[in-house]
Short mmCIF file of C-alpha atoms in Angstrom, two decimals:
data_model
loop_
_atom_site.label_atom_id
_atom_site.label_comp_id
_atom_site.label_asym_id
_atom_site.label_seq_id
_atom_site.Cartn_x
_atom_site.Cartn_y
_atom_site.Cartn_z
CA MET A 1 70.63 210.46 83.91
CA ARG A 2 70.55 207.22 81.75
CA ASP A 3 70.45 205.01 84.63
CA PRO A 4 67.11 204.95 86.33
CA GLN A 5 68.76 203.77 89.56
CA ALA A 6 71.23 206.32 89.66
CA GLY A 7 68.54 209.20 88.66
CA SER A 8 66.41 208.24 91.57
CA LEU A 9 69.38 208.16 93.98
CA PHE A 10 69.95 211.51 92.98
CA ALA A 11 66.44 212.69 93.40
CA LEU A 12 66.68 211.14 97.10
CA PHE A 13 69.76 213.10 97.70
CA ALA A 14 68.35 216.18 96.34
CA VAL A 15 65.18 215.91 98.60
CA PHE A 16 66.70 215.34 101.73
CA ALA A 17 69.96 217.01 102.12
CA PRO A 18 68.13 220.42 101.88
CA LEU A 19 65.56 219.16 104.05
CA SER A 20 68.27 218.08 106.46
CA LEU A 21 69.34 221.84 107.23
CA LEU A 22 65.59 222.98 107.47
CA SER A 23 64.84 220.47 110.19
CA PHE A 24 64.99 222.95 113.00
CA GLY A 25 63.46 221.67 116.14
CA GLY A 26 64.16 217.92 115.16
CA SER A 27 62.98 216.08 112.03
CA ASN A 28 59.22 216.42 112.89
CA ALA A 29 59.73 219.80 111.68
CA VAL A 30 60.00 218.57 107.87
CA ILE A 31 57.69 215.78 108.14
CA ALA A 32 55.13 217.66 106.09
CA ASP A 33 57.55 218.95 103.67
CA ILE A 34 58.62 215.22 103.62
CA ALA A 35 55.20 214.15 102.57
CA HIS A 36 54.45 216.45 100.06
CA GLN A 37 57.75 215.65 98.37
CA SER A 38 57.41 211.96 98.50
CA ILE A 39 53.55 211.85 97.62
CA ALA A 40 52.87 214.69 95.39
CA VAL A 41 56.11 215.91 93.64
CA ARG A 42 57.98 212.78 93.30
CA GLN A 43 55.24 210.23 93.45
CA TRP A 44 57.56 207.55 95.58
CA THR A 45 54.55 206.70 97.54
CA SER A 46 50.86 206.99 97.86
CA GLU A 47 49.21 208.66 100.74
CA ARG A 48 48.18 205.44 102.20
CA ASP A 49 51.61 203.79 101.81
CA PHE A 50 52.99 207.06 103.35
CA ALA A 51 50.97 206.82 106.55
CA ASP A 52 52.06 202.98 107.03
CA LEU A 53 55.68 204.13 106.49
CA PHE A 54 55.30 206.64 109.08
CA ALA A 55 53.74 204.37 111.60
CA LEU A 56 56.29 201.81 110.87
CA SER A 57 59.19 204.50 111.62
CA ARG A 58 57.72 205.21 114.82
CA ALA A 59 57.44 201.58 115.97
CA ALA A 60 61.26 201.06 114.80
CA PRO A 61 63.97 202.11 117.90
CA GLY A 62 66.08 204.94 117.25
CA PRO A 63 65.53 208.31 116.03
CA GLY A 64 62.19 208.86 114.95
CA SER A 65 63.19 210.03 111.22
CA MET A 66 64.25 206.62 110.03
CA LEU A 67 61.36 207.28 107.71
CA CYS A 68 63.90 208.75 104.89
CA ALA A 69 65.30 205.10 105.23
CA LEU A 70 62.02 203.50 104.43
CA ILE A 71 60.90 206.09 101.75
CA GLY A 72 64.69 205.55 100.37
CA TRP A 73 64.19 201.69 100.48
CA ARG A 74 60.62 201.78 98.69
CA THR A 75 62.28 204.40 95.86
CA ALA A 76 65.75 202.34 95.28
CA GLY A 77 66.02 199.46 97.57
CA VAL A 78 68.95 199.13 100.12
CA LEU A 79 71.24 201.66 98.40
CA GLY A 80 68.29 204.15 98.40
CA ALA A 81 67.80 203.82 102.10
CA LEU A 82 71.61 204.33 102.54
CA VAL A 83 71.25 207.56 100.38
CA ALA A 84 68.23 209.16 101.80
CA THR A 85 69.51 208.38 105.55
CA VAL A 86 72.92 210.07 104.68
CA ALA A 87 71.66 212.57 103.01
CA PHE A 88 69.08 213.67 105.82
CA TYR A 89 71.73 213.51 108.45
CA LEU A 90 75.02 214.27 106.84
CA PRO A 91 74.42 218.18 106.05
CA SER A 92 72.98 219.01 109.71
CA SER A 93 75.64 216.82 111.44
CA LEU A 94 78.50 218.76 109.90
CA LEU A 95 76.84 222.08 110.08
CA LEU A 96 76.65 221.35 113.87
CA PHE A 97 80.24 220.08 114.48
CA ALA A 98 81.38 223.29 112.88
CA VAL A 99 79.53 225.60 115.00
CA ALA A 100 80.16 223.55 118.05
CA LYS A 101 83.88 223.86 117.21
CA ILE A 102 83.89 227.30 116.74
CA TRP A 103 81.67 227.99 119.72
CA GLY A 104 84.01 225.81 122.00
CA ARG A 105 86.91 228.45 121.10
CA TRP A 106 85.69 231.04 123.57
CA ARG A 107 85.30 228.34 126.29
CA GLY A 108 86.01 229.94 129.68
CA SER A 109 85.25 233.70 128.95
CA ALA A 110 82.51 235.12 130.90
CA TRP A 111 79.85 235.76 128.08
CA HIS A 112 80.31 232.05 126.76
CA GLN A 113 79.40 230.76 130.06
CA ALA A 114 76.52 233.13 130.47
CA VAL A 115 75.03 232.20 126.88
CA GLU A 116 75.48 228.41 127.98
CA ARG A 117 73.69 229.02 131.14
CA GLY A 118 71.13 230.94 129.71
CA MET A 119 70.33 228.89 126.99
CA ALA A 120 70.40 225.84 129.37
CA PRO A 121 66.79 226.52 130.81
CA ILE A 122 65.07 227.06 127.39
CA ALA A 123 66.56 223.63 125.99
CA ALA A 124 64.89 222.04 129.06
CA GLY A 125 61.66 223.76 128.60
CA LEU A 126 61.57 222.70 124.83
CA PHE A 127 62.33 219.29 125.68
CA LEU A 128 59.28 219.19 128.15
CA SER A 129 57.28 221.09 125.35
CA GLY A 130 58.23 218.23 122.90
CA GLY A 131 56.65 215.67 125.19
CA ILE A 132 53.51 217.94 125.91
CA ALA A 133 53.09 218.14 121.96
CA VAL A 134 53.02 214.15 121.53
CA LEU A 135 50.57 213.88 124.15
CA ARG A 136 48.30 216.30 122.74
CA ALA A 137 48.37 214.75 119.29
CA SER A 138 48.00 211.36 120.56
CA PRO A 139 44.37 209.68 119.86
CA ALA A 140 44.58 207.98 123.09
CA GLY A 141 43.20 210.66 125.07
CA PRO A 142 43.44 210.94 129.00
CA ALA A 143 45.12 207.42 129.10
CA VAL A 144 48.58 208.59 127.83
CA TRP A 145 49.01 211.54 130.17
CA ILE A 146 48.41 208.98 133.02
CA ALA A 147 50.76 206.59 131.39
CA ALA A 148 53.31 209.41 130.60
CA GLY A 149 52.89 210.92 134.46
CA VAL A 150 53.50 207.50 136.05
CA THR A 151 56.63 206.96 133.89
CA THR A 152 57.83 210.30 134.77
CA ALA A 153 57.54 209.59 138.50
CA ALA A 154 59.19 206.02 137.98
CA LEU A 155 62.19 207.35 136.09
CA ILE A 156 62.97 210.09 138.48
CA TYR A 157 62.79 208.12 141.48
CA TRP A 158 64.86 205.26 140.29
CA PRO A 159 67.66 207.32 138.29
CA LYS A 160 69.38 204.02 137.22
CA LEU A 161 66.13 202.27 136.03
CA HIS A 162 66.43 201.26 132.36
CA PRO A 163 63.39 202.68 130.49
CA VAL A 164 62.54 199.59 128.17
CA PRO A 165 60.53 197.47 130.61
CA LEU A 166 58.48 200.59 131.53
CA LEU A 167 57.78 201.20 127.58
CA VAL A 168 57.03 197.36 127.31
CA ALA A 169 54.47 197.49 130.46
CA SER A 170 52.83 200.50 129.28
CA GLY A 171 52.70 199.05 125.59
CA ALA A 172 51.05 195.78 127.39
CA VAL A 173 48.48 197.74 129.33
CA PHE A 174 47.22 199.77 126.55
CA GLY A 175 47.11 196.72 124.17
CA LEU A 176 45.46 195.02 127.21
CA ILE A 177 42.51 197.80 127.27
CA ASP A 178 42.01 197.72 123.79
CA LEU A 179 41.47 193.99 124.04
CA LEU A 180 38.76 194.26 126.77
CA GLN A 181 37.00 197.14 124.88
CA THR A 182 36.05 195.16 121.89
CA MET B 1 72.84 232.29 146.42
CA SER B 2 72.96 228.60 147.64
CA GLU B 3 73.13 227.18 144.20
CA THR B 4 76.70 228.86 142.99
CA ALA B 5 78.53 226.14 144.59
CA GLU B 6 77.83 223.58 141.97
CA SER B 7 77.17 225.96 138.92
CA ASP B 8 80.36 227.96 139.43
CA ASN B 9 82.37 224.96 138.47
CA SER B 10 83.17 226.20 134.96
CA THR B 11 84.74 223.26 133.93
CA PRO B 12 82.29 220.32 133.06
CA ALA B 13 83.46 217.05 133.90
CA VAL B 14 83.93 214.69 130.95
CA ALA B 15 85.44 210.99 131.35
CA GLU B 16 88.30 209.21 129.70
CA VAL B 17 86.48 206.57 127.51
CA SER B 18 87.82 204.89 124.21
CA LEU B 19 86.27 205.08 120.50
CA LEU B 20 85.26 201.24 120.85
CA ALA B 21 83.32 201.89 124.18
CA ILE B 22 81.75 205.06 122.37
CA PHE B 23 80.77 202.78 119.42
CA LEU B 24 79.04 200.07 121.67
CA ALA B 25 77.47 202.71 123.84
CA PHE B 26 75.62 204.66 120.92
CA LEU B 27 75.16 201.48 119.07
CA ARG B 28 73.45 199.88 122.25
CA LEU B 29 71.17 203.34 122.53
CA GLY B 30 70.44 203.48 119.18
CA CYS B 31 68.93 199.80 119.27
CA THR B 32 66.88 200.47 122.72
CA ALA B 33 65.98 204.01 122.18
CA PHE B 34 62.02 203.33 121.09
CA GLY B 35 59.73 205.87 120.55
CA GLY B 36 61.62 209.19 119.69
CA GLY B 37 62.57 211.65 122.12
CA THR B 38 66.39 210.00 121.78
CA ALA B 39 67.91 213.16 123.55
CA GLY B 40 66.22 211.68 126.43
CA TRP B 41 68.12 208.33 126.23
CA VAL B 42 71.28 209.87 125.53
CA TYR B 43 70.88 211.74 128.69
CA ARG B 44 69.75 208.55 130.89
CA ASP B 45 72.44 206.22 129.75
CA ILE B 46 75.46 208.44 128.96
CA VAL B 47 74.91 210.79 132.02
CA GLN B 48 72.96 209.19 134.61
CA ARG B 49 74.06 205.54 134.12
CA ARG B 50 77.49 205.75 132.76
CA GLY B 51 78.59 209.12 134.08
CA TRP B 52 80.68 210.03 131.26
CA ILE B 53 79.61 214.00 131.19
CA ASP B 54 77.59 215.65 133.86
CA GLU B 55 74.55 218.05 133.51
CA GLN B 56 77.09 220.88 133.30
CA ALA B 57 78.15 219.56 129.74
CA PHE B 58 74.92 218.17 128.68
CA LEU B 59 72.79 221.14 128.95
CA PRO B 60 74.52 223.53 126.84
CA ASP B 61 74.84 220.54 124.09
CA LEU B 62 71.24 220.28 124.44
CA ALA B 63 70.65 223.56 123.75
CA ILE B 64 73.01 223.98 120.85
CA GLY B 65 71.33 220.60 119.75
CA GLN B 66 68.00 221.93 119.74
CA GLY B 67 68.61 225.34 118.12
CA MET B 68 70.41 223.68 115.06
CA PRO B 69 68.64 222.06 112.43
CA GLY B 70 68.87 218.07 112.50
CA SER B 71 67.08 215.49 114.57
CA ASN B 72 67.75 216.15 118.40
CA GLY B 73 68.99 213.00 119.02
CA VAL B 74 71.50 212.60 115.88
CA ASN B 75 72.79 216.26 117.08
CA MET B 76 73.41 215.05 120.84
CA ALA B 77 75.43 212.24 119.73
CA VAL B 78 77.40 214.46 117.27
CA LEU B 79 77.87 216.76 120.22
CA VAL B 80 78.56 214.15 123.13
CA GLY B 81 80.82 212.21 120.98
CA ARG B 82 82.52 215.38 120.15
CA ARG B 83 83.09 216.36 123.85
CA LEU B 84 84.30 212.59 124.49
CA LYS B 85 86.62 212.22 121.76
CA GLY B 86 86.89 215.11 119.03
CA GLY B 87 85.90 214.78 115.57
CA ALA B 88 86.36 211.16 115.75
CA GLY B 89 83.97 210.72 118.70
CA ALA B 90 81.38 213.27 116.61
CA PHE B 91 81.54 210.70 113.86
CA VAL B 92 81.41 207.32 115.40
CA ALA B 93 78.78 208.27 117.98
CA PRO B 94 75.95 209.46 115.38
CA PHE B 95 76.86 206.53 112.85
CA ALA B 96 76.57 203.96 115.88
CA MET B 97 73.39 205.44 116.99
CA LEU B 98 71.81 205.11 113.44
CA ALA B 99 73.50 201.78 112.58
CA GLY B 100 71.17 199.50 114.48
CA PRO B 101 67.78 201.41 113.55
CA PHE B 102 68.85 201.45 110.18
CA ALA B 103 69.05 197.75 109.56
CA ILE B 104 65.78 197.28 111.90
CA ILE B 105 64.00 199.39 110.07
CA LEU B 106 64.45 197.88 107.10
CA ALA B 107 63.65 194.11 108.57
CA ILE B 108 60.58 195.69 110.17
CA GLY B 109 59.83 197.33 106.27
CA ALA B 110 60.14 193.68 104.84
CA ILE B 111 57.52 192.41 106.86
CA TYR B 112 55.16 195.32 107.12
CA GLY B 113 51.87 194.67 105.93
CA ARG B 114 51.36 191.70 107.83
CA VAL B 115 50.79 193.53 111.30
CA GLY B 116 50.28 197.27 110.33
CA ASP B 117 46.86 197.40 110.13
CA HIS B 118 45.57 195.53 113.34
CA ARG B 119 43.97 198.08 115.73
CA ILE B 120 45.82 196.54 118.59
CA VAL B 121 49.07 197.23 117.38
CA HIS B 122 48.13 200.99 117.29
CA ALA B 123 47.16 200.82 120.91
CA VAL B 124 50.27 199.04 121.80
CA LEU B 125 52.23 201.92 120.04
CA ASP B 126 50.24 204.85 122.08
CA GLY B 127 51.11 203.00 125.20
CA VAL B 128 55.13 203.03 124.23
CA ALA B 129 54.82 206.42 123.16
CA ALA B 130 53.36 207.86 126.34
CA ALA B 131 55.82 205.78 128.13
CA VAL B 132 58.56 207.82 126.20
CA VAL B 133 57.01 211.23 127.02
CA GLY B 134 57.42 210.08 130.64
CA LEU B 135 61.28 209.66 129.68
CA SER B 136 61.23 213.04 128.13
CA PHE B 137 59.52 214.79 131.15
CA SER B 138 62.17 213.07 133.50
CA THR B 139 64.90 214.37 131.70
CA GLY B 140 63.87 217.44 131.43
CA LEU B 141 62.77 218.10 135.11
CA THR B 142 66.29 216.23 136.32
CA VAL B 143 68.36 218.53 134.27
CA ILE B 144 66.69 221.47 135.52
CA ALA B 145 66.95 220.23 139.03
CA ARG B 146 70.53 219.46 138.50
CA GLY B 147 71.96 222.01 136.10
CA ALA B 148 69.53 225.12 136.29
CA ALA B 149 68.12 225.16 139.45
CA ALA B 150 68.41 229.27 139.82
CA PRO B 151 64.76 230.49 140.35
CA SER B 152 65.42 232.80 137.45
CA SER B 153 66.18 229.71 135.21
CA ILE B 154 63.18 227.81 136.63
CA ALA B 155 60.97 230.83 135.33
CA ILE B 156 62.61 230.70 131.87
CA ALA B 157 61.83 227.07 131.58
CA ALA B 158 58.34 227.56 132.65
CA VAL B 159 57.89 230.20 130.29
CA THR B 160 59.24 228.12 127.47
CA VAL B 161 57.03 225.39 128.26
CA LEU B 162 54.00 227.75 128.61
CA CYS B 163 54.94 229.40 124.96
CA VAL B 164 55.65 226.31 123.23
CA GLY B 165 54.05 223.37 125.00
CA VAL B 166 50.83 224.64 126.25
CA LEU B 167 50.10 227.48 123.70
CA GLY B 168 51.76 225.56 120.68
CA TRP B 169 53.84 228.93 119.53
CA PRO B 170 56.34 227.86 116.82
CA MET B 171 59.82 227.01 118.61
CA LEU B 172 62.23 229.49 116.62
CA PRO B 173 60.57 232.58 117.72
CA VAL B 174 60.15 231.66 121.18
CA MET B 175 63.66 230.62 121.43
CA LEU B 176 64.96 233.88 119.66
CA GLY B 177 62.84 235.98 122.01
CA LEU B 178 63.66 234.30 125.17
CA ALA B 179 67.28 233.93 124.58
CA PRO B 180 68.47 237.41 125.24
CA VAL B 181 66.34 237.77 128.37
CA SER B 182 67.63 234.25 129.84
CA ILE B 183 71.41 235.09 128.77
CA GLY B 184 71.17 238.78 130.31
CA LEU B 185 69.74 236.90 133.60
CA ALA B 186 72.66 234.77 133.58
CA TRP B 187 75.11 237.29 132.72
CA VAL B 188 73.94 239.66 135.69
CA GLY B 189 73.71 236.48 137.80
CA SER B 190 77.25 235.70 137.80
CA ARG B 191 78.58 239.01 138.56
CA PRO B 192 79.38 239.26 142.37
#
């Protein structure tokens, strides 16, 4: 590769495409690998930089893994962001589509139904566990458990309520508490 | 067995929607789904608010989407898009879901450095994250109540939460260990 731009685009693809197929349980599963690759192996970001980009990716809407877009952008501009994002989402999506298609062929058979019904409570349990993991990792302590509990109750009680006002309110309360403590 | 009236219905309800409607719905979803837990936002918007698919369709998709690699939110977009409009839907839904956040994150990245270091920013983000967990919890509890309410299903969900959420065991082995038990129970439960 003579062209440095093309070289770094290729490197971004080579790092993120395999991680896409390894991200079992969601993109959080490969955050550690992304950090290792971009800090130590490829030297795309410093450690401090990576922590900031990670926090930024959490502040933005959408799937939490927009981190790859930020790293791509740092490395090779907007095109880099595009390449990293496509590399991170396309392989897993194609694989998933193929599996769903094959799986759909057996729709209607008794064992197909048993598998879908059997997997449903596990999926729901994993989803609840994901929330617990976030709360346990939060530096804010018991306050996040209370806020999560209140939001849970409100969303179950009012099924049509849009969650954004609750997010804004919760963020505002935490910000206020932080102000009062200083 | 009182729950069989609902769960015996083997054809999940899927609405007729246009590709443009899918694009716009997922574009909006991507831009409003703050704080991760995107599958919860998909449930809230597509199942509860719009009623495009029901829990009987959403739950199997959630299971496949979590068992396969990839971001849970994007996986849900692929699967729900596919249910709604086949291959075209499976492409348009995740594309639309990622397009908005992609533009927004680059804009945020461009101004980053000015706000990132203030402590209050971290406090506000903690508050937002906590509320998003509330969204995940309400989604998990609601889909169990609507789509997997048999006592054995509730027990399996509780064991999953205990192993992964409380004890912090890795997801894949727990899933592989519980799946045969849970599928066996569903198989036995469906026999007359």
